PDB file of C-alpha atoms in Angstrom:
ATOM      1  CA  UNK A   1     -12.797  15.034 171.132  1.00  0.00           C
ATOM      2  CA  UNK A   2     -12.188  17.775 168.121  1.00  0.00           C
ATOM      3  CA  UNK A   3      -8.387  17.625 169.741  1.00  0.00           C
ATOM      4  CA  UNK A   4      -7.724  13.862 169.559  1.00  0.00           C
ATOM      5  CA  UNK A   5      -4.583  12.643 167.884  1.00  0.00           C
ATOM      6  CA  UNK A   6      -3.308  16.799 167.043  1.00  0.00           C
ATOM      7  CA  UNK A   7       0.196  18.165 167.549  1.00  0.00           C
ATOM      8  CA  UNK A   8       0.063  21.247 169.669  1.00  0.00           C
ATOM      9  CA  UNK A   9       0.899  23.248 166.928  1.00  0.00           C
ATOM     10  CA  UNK A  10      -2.306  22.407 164.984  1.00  0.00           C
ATOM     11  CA  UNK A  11      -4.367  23.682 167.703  1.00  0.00           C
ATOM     12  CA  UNK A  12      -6.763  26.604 166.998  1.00  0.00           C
ATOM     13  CA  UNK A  13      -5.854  30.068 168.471  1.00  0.00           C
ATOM     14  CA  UNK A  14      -8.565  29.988 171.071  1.00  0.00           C
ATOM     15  CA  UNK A  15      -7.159  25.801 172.292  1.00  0.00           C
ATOM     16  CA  UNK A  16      -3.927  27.438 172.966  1.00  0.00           C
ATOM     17  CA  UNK A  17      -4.950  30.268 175.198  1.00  0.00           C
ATOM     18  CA  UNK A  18      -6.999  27.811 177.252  1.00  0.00           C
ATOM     19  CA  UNK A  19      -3.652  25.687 177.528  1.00  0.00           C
ATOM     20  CA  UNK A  20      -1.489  28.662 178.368  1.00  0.00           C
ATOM     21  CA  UNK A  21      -4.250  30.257 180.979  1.00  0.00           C
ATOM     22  CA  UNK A  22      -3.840  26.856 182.985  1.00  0.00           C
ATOM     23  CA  UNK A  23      -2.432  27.249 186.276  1.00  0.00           C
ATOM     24  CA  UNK A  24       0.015  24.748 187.509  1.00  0.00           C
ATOM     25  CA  UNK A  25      -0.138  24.082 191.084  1.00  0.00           C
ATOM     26  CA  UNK A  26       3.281  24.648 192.957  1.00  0.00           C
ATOM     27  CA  UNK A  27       4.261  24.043 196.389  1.00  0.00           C
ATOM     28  CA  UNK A  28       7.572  25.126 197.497  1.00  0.00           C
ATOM     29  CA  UNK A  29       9.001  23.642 200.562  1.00  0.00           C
ATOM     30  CA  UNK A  30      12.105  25.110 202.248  1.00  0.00           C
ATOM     31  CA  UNK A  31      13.134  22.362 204.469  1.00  0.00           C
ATOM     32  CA  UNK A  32      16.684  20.715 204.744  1.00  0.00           C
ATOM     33  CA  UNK A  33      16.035  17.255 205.373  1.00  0.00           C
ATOM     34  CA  UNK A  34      15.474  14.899 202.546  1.00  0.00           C
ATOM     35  CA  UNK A  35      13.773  12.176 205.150  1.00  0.00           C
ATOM     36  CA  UNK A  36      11.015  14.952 205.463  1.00  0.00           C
ATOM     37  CA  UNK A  37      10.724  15.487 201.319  1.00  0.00           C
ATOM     38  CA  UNK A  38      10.284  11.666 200.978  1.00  0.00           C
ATOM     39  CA  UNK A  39       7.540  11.803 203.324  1.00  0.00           C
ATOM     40  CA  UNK A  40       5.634  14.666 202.228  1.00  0.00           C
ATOM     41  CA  UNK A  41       5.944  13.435 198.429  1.00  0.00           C
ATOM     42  CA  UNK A  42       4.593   9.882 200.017  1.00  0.00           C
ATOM     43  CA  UNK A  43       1.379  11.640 201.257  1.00  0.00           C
ATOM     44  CA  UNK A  44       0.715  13.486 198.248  1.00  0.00           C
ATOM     45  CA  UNK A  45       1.508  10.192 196.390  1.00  0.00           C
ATOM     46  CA  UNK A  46      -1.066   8.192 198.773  1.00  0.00           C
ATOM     47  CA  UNK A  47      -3.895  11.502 197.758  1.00  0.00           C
ATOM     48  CA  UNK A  48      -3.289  11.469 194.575  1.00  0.00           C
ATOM     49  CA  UNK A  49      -4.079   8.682 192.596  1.00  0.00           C
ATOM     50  CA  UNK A  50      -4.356   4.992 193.552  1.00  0.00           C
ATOM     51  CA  UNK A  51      -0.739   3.983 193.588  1.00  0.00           C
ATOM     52  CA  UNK A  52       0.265   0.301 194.355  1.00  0.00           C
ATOM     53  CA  UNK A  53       2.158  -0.319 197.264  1.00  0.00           C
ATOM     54  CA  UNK A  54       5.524  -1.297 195.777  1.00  0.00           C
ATOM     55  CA  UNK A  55       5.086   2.083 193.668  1.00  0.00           C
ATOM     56  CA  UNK A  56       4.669   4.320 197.196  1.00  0.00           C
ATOM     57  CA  UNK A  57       7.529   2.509 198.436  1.00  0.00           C
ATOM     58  CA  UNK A  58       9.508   3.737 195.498  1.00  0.00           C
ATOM     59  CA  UNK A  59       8.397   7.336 196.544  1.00  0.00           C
ATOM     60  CA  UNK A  60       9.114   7.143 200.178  1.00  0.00           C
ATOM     61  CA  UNK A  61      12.515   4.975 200.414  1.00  0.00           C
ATOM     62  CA  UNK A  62      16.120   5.459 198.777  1.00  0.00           C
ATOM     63  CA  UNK A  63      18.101   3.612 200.775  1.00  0.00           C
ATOM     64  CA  UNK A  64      19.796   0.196 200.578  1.00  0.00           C
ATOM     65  CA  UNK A  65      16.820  -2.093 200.199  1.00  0.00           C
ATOM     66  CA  UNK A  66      14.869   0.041 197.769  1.00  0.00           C
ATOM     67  CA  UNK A  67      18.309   0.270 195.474  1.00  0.00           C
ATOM     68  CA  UNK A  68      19.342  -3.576 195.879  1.00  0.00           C
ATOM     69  CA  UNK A  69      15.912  -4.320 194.633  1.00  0.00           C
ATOM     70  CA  UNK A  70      15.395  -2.150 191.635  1.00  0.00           C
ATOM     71  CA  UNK A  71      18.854  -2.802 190.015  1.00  0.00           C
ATOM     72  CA  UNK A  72      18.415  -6.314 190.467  1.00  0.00           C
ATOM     73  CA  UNK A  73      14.990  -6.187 189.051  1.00  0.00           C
ATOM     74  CA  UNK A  74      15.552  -3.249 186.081  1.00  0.00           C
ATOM     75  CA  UNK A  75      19.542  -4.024 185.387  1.00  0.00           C
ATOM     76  CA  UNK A  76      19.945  -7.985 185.790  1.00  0.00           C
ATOM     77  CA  UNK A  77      18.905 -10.337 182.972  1.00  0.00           C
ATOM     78  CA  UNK A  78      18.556 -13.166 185.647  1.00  0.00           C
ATOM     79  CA  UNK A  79      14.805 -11.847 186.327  1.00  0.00           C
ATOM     80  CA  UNK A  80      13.768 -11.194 182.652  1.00  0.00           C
ATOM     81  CA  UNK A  81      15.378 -14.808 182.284  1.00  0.00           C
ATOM     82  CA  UNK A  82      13.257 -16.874 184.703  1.00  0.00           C
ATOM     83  CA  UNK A  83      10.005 -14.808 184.428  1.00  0.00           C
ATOM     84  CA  UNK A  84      10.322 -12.610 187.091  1.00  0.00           C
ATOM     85  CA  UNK A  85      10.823  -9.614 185.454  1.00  0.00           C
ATOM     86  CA  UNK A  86       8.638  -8.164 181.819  1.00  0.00           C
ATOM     87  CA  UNK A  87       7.688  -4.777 180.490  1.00  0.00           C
ATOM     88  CA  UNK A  88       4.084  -5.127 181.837  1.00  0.00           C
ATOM     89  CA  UNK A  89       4.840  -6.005 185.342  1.00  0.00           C
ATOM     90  CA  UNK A  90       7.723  -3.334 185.631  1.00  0.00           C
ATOM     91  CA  UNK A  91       4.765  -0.612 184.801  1.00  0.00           C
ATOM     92  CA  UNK A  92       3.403  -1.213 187.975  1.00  0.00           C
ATOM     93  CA  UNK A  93       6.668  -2.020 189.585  1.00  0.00           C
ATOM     94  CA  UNK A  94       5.323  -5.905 190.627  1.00  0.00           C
ATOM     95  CA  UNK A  95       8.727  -7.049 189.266  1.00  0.00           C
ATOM     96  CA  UNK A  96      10.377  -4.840 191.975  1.00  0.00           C
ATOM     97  CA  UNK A  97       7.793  -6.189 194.723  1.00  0.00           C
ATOM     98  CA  UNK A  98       8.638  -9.832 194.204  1.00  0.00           C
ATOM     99  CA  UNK A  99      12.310  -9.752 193.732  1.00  0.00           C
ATOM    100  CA  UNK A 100      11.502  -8.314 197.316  1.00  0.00           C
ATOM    101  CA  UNK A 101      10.261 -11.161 198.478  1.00  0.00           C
ATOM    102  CA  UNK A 102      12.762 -13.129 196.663  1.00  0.00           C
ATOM    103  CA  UNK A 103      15.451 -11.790 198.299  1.00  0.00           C
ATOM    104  CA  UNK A 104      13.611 -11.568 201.654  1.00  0.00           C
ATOM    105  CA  UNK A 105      13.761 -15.540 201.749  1.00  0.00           C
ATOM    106  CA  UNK A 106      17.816 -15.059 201.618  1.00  0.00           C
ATOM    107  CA  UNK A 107      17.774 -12.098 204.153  1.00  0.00           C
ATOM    108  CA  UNK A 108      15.543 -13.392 206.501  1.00  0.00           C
ATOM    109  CA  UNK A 109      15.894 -17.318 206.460  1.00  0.00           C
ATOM    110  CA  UNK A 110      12.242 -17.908 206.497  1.00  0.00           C
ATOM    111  CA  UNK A 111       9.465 -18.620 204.732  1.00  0.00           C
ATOM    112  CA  UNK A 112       6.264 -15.849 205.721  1.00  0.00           C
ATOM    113  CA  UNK A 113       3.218 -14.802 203.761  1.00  0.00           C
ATOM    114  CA  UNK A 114       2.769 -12.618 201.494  1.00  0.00           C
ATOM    115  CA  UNK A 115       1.542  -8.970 203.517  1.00  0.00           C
ATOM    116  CA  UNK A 116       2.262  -5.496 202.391  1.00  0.00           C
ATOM    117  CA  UNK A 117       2.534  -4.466 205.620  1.00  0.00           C
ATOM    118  CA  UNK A 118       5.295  -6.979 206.354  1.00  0.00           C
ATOM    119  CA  UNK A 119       7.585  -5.230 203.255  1.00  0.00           C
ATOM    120  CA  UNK A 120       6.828  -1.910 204.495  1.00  0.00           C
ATOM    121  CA  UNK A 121       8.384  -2.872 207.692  1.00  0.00           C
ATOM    122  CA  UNK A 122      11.464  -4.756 206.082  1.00  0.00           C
ATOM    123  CA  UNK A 123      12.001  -1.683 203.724  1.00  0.00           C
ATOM    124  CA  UNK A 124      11.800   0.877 206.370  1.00  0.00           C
ATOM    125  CA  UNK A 125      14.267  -1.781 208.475  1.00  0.00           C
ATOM    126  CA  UNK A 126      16.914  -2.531 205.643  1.00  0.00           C
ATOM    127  CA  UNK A 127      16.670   1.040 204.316  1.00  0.00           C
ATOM    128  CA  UNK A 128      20.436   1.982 206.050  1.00  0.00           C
ATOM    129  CA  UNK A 129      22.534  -0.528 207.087  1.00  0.00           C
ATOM    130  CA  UNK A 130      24.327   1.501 209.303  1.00  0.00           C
ATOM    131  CA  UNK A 131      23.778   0.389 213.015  1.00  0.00           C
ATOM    132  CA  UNK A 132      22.680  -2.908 212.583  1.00  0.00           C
ATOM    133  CA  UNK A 133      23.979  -6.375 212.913  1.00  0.00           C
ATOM    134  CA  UNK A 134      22.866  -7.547 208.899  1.00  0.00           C
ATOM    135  CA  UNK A 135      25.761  -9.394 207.464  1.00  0.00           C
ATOM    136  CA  UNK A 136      25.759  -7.406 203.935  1.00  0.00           C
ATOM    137  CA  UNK A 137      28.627 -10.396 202.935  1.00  0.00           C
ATOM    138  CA  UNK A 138      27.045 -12.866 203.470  1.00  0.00           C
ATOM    139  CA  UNK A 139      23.664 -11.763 201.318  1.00  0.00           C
ATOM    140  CA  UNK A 140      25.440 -10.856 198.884  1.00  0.00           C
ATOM    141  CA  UNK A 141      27.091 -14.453 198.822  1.00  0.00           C
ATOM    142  CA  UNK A 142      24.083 -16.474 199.249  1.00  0.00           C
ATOM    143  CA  UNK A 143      22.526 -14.262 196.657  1.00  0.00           C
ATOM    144  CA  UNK A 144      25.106 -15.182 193.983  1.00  0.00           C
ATOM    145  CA  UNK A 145      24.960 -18.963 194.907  1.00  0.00           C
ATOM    146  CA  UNK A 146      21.194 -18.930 194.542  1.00  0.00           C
ATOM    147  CA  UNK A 147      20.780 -17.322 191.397  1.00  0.00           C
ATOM    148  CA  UNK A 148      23.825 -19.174 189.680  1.00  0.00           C
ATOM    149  CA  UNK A 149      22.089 -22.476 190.825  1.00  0.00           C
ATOM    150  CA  UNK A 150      18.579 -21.291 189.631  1.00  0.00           C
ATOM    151  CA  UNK A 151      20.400 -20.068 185.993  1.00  0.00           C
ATOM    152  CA  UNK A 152      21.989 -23.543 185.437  1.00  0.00           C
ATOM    153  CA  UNK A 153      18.618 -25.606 186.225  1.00  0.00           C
ATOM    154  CA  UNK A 154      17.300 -23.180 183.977  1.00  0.00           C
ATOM    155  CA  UNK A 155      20.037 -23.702 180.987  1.00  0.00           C
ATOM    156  CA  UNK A 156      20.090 -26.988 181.654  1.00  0.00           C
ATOM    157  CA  UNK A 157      16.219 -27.668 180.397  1.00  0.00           C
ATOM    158  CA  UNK A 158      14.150 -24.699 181.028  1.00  0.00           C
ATOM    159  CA  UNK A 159      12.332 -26.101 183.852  1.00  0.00           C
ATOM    160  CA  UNK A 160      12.299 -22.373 185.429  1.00  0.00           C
ATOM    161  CA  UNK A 161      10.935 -20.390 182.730  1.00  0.00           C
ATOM    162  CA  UNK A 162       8.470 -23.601 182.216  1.00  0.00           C
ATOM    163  CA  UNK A 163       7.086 -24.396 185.400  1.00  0.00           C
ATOM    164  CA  UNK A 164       8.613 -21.841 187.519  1.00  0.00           C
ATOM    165  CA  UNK A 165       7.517 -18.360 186.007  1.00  0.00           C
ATOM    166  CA  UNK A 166       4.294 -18.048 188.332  1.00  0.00           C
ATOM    167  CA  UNK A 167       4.682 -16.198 191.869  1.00  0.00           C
ATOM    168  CA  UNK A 168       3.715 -19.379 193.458  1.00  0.00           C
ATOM    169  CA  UNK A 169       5.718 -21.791 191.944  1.00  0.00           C
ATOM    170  CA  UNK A 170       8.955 -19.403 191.944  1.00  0.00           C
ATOM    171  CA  UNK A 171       9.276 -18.316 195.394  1.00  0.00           C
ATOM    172  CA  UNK A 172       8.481 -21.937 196.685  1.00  0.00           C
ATOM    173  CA  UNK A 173      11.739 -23.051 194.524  1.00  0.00           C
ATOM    174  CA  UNK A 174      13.885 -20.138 194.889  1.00  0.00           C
ATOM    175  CA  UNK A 175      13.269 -20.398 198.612  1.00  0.00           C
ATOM    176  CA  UNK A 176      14.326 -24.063 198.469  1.00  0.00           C
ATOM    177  CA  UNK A 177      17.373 -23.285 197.468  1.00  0.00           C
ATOM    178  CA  UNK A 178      17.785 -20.744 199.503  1.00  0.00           C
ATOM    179  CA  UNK A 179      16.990 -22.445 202.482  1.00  0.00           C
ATOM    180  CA  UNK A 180      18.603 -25.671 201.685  1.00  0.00           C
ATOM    181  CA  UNK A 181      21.683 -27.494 201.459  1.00  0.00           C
ATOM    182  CA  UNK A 182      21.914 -29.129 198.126  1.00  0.00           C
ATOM    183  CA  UNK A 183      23.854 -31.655 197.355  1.00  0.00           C
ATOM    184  CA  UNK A 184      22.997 -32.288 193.470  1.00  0.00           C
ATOM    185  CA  UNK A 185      24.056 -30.973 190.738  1.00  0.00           C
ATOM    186  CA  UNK A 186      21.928 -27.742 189.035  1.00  0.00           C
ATOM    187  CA  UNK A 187      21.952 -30.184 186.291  1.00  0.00           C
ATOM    188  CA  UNK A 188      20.556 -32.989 188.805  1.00  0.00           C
ATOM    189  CA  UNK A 189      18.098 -30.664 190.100  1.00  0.00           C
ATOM    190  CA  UNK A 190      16.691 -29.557 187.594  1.00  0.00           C
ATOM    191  CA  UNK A 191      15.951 -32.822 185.984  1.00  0.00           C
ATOM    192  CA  UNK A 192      14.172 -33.537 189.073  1.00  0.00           C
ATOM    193  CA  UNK A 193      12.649 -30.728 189.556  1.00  0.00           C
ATOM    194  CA  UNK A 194      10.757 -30.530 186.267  1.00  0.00           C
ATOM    195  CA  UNK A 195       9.695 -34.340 186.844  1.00  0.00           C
ATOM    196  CA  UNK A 196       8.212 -33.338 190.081  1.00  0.00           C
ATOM    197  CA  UNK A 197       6.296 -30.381 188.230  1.00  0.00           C
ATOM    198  CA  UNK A 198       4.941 -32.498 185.432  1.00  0.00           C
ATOM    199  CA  UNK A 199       3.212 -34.619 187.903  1.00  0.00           C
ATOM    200  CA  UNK A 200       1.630 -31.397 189.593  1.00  0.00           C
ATOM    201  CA  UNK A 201       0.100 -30.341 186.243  1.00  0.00           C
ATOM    202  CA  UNK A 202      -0.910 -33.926 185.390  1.00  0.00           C
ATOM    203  CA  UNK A 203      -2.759 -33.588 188.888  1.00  0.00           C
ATOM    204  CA  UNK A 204      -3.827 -29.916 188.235  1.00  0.00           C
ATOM    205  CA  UNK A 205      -5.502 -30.990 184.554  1.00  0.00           C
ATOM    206  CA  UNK A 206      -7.558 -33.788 185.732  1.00  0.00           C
ATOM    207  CA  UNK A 207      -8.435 -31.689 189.263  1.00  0.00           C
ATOM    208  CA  UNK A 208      -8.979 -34.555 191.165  1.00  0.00           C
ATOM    209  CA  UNK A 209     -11.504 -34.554 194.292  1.00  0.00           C
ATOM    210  CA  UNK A 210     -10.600 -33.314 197.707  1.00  0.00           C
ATOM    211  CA  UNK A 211     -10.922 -36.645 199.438  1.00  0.00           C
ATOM    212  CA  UNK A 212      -8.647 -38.618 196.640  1.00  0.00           C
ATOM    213  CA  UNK A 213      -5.712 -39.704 198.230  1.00  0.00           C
ATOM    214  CA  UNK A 214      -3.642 -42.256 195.984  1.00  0.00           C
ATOM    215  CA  UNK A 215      -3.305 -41.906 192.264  1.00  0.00           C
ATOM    216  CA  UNK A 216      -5.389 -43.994 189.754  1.00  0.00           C
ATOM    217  CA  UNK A 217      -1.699 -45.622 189.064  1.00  0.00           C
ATOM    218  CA  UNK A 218      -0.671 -47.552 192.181  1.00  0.00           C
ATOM    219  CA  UNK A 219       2.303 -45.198 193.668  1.00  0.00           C
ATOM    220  CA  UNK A 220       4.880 -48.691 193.087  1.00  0.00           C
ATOM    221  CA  UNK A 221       4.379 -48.050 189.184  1.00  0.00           C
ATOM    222  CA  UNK A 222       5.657 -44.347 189.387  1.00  0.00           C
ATOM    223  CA  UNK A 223       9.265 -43.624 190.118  1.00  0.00           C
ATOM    224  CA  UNK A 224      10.020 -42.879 193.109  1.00  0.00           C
ATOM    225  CA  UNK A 225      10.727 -39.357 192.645  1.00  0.00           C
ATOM    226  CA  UNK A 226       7.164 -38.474 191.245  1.00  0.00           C
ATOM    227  CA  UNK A 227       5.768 -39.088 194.872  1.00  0.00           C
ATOM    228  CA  UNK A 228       2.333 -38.604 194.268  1.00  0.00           C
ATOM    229  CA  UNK A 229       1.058 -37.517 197.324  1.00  0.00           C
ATOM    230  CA  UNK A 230       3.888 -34.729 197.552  1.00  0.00           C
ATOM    231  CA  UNK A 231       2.491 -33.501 194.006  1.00  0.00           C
ATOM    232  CA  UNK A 232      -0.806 -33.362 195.203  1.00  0.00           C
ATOM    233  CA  UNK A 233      -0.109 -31.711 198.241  1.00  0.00           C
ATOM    234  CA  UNK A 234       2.066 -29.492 196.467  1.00  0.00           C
ATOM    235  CA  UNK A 235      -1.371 -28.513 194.103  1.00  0.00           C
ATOM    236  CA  UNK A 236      -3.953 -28.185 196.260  1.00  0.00           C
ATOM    237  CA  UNK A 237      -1.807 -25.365 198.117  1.00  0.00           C
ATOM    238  CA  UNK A 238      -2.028 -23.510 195.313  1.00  0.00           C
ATOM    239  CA  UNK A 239      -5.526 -23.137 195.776  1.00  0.00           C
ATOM    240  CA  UNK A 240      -7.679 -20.087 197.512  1.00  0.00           C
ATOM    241  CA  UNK A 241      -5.075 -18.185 199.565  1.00  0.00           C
ATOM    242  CA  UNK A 242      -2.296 -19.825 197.782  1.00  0.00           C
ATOM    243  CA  UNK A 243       0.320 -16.755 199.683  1.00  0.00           C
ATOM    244  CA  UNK A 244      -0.720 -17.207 203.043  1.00  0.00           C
ATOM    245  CA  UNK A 245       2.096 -18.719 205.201  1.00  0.00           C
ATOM    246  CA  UNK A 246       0.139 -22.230 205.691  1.00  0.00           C
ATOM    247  CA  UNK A 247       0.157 -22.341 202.010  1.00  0.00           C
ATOM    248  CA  UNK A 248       3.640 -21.477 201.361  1.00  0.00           C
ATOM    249  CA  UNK A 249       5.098 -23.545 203.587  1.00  0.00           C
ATOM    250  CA  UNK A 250       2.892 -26.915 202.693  1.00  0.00           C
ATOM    251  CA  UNK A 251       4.229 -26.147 199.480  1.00  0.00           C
ATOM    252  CA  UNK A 252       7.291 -25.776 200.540  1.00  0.00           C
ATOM    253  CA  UNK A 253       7.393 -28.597 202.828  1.00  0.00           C
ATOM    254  CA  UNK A 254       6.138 -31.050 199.881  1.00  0.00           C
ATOM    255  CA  UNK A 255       8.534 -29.762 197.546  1.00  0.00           C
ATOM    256  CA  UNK A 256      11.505 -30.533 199.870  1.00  0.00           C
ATOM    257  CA  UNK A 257      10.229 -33.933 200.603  1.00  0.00           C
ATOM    258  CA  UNK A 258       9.676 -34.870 196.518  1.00  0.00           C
ATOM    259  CA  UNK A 259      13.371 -33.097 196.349  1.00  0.00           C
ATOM    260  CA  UNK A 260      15.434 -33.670 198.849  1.00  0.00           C
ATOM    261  CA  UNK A 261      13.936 -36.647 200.929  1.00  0.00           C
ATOM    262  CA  UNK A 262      13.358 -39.602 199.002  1.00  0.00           C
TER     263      UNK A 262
END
């Protein structure tokens, strides 16, 4: 405690020695291939200290996936803009982990659940591109479609950064548009969209019971848009294990219908 807050220069004679007497721990491994270097530094990473997932992955991959993620996440103002990405969740790299899964919906044309196991596969699978049958084009198409559409809504009225800037509510939208052929205008879309969400947290503040099933309102005196039932099924799978893939894809599902279908 005597050494809080000093310079090392305003040490005493006797703290310096200690300092200088410390052995550093080296190992020095002679070995050519930087596959093998990624995995030994992932082991010591894994004994080390309690590392989050998305962090080991930064350790043990530098391939295509790893990169495409990162500079999207750290370089593009498109994350920061909707939510995605802040200083406090790019400490712990969870920016990098759910532009992941972001870009996963694009990539793989599905909706799953979220599992750490599941990006450990896809990063070890996308990690060279070399050999395989992935249409890099294409991606990289979609990918500028779906953010340009998601930027506009969000321009338009800030629907994104207001209802949108929660895991749960983001990756349900940006997979809808992923996924999705849509006809309206960002503009359009976005008006609906934040109509849509308004209802949800109407529903979400007065947290109605389980077994309610129509509104106190008669569903004839909302527009038809604001589908009630949509918005409520959309809410209650946000609930409990709200990234499971029966919960993603209700929400999903209910979204689409409010969106798309009526």
């Amino acid at each position: 405690e005597n050494l809080n807050g000093k310079k090392f220069k305003e040490l005493n004679a006797g703290s310096k020695k200690i300092f200088w007497n410390y052995s550093v721990p080296v190992d020095f491994i002679d070995l050519p291939s930087g596959l093998v270097i990624n995995e030994i530094f992932d082991r010591v990473n894994r004994n080390s200290r309690n590392l989050e997932r998305q962090e080991l992955r930064h350790a043990r991959y530098n391939g295509w996936f790893i990169t495409e993620c990162e500079n999207e996440a750290d370089e593009d103002v498109f994350w920061e803009k909707i939510k995605v990405s802040s200083k406090t969740k790019a400490k712990r790299m969870k920016n990098v982990q759910l532009v992941s899964e972001l870009l996963l919906t694009i990539i793989d044309k599905k909706i799953v659940g979220f599992d750490q196991d599941y990006l450990d596969e896809k990063y070890a699978e996308l990690d060279s591109l070399e050999d395989t049958e992935f249409d890099l084009d294409a991606y990289l198409q979609n990918k500028v479609r779906v953010k340009n559409f998601i930027s506009a809504m969000e321009d338009f009225n800030e629907s994104i950064s207001t209802h949108a800037k929660t895991a749960n509510n983001i990756y349900t939208l940006f997979a809808l548009v992923a996924l999705e052929n849509i006809v309206d205008t960002p503009e359009e879309f976005a008006r609906k969209y934040n109509e849509f969400m308004v209802l949800v947290d109407s529903i979400r503040k007065e947290e109605p019971a389980e077994d309610q099933s129509t509104p106190v309102e008669s569903q004839e005196q909302q527009p038809k848009l604001l589908n009630w039932d949509h918005a409520y099924k959309y809410y209650s799978n946000t609930l409990g294990a709200s990234t499971e893939p029966p919960q993603r894809i209700a929400r999903y599902e209910a979204l689409k219908a409010a969106l798309l279908e009526l």
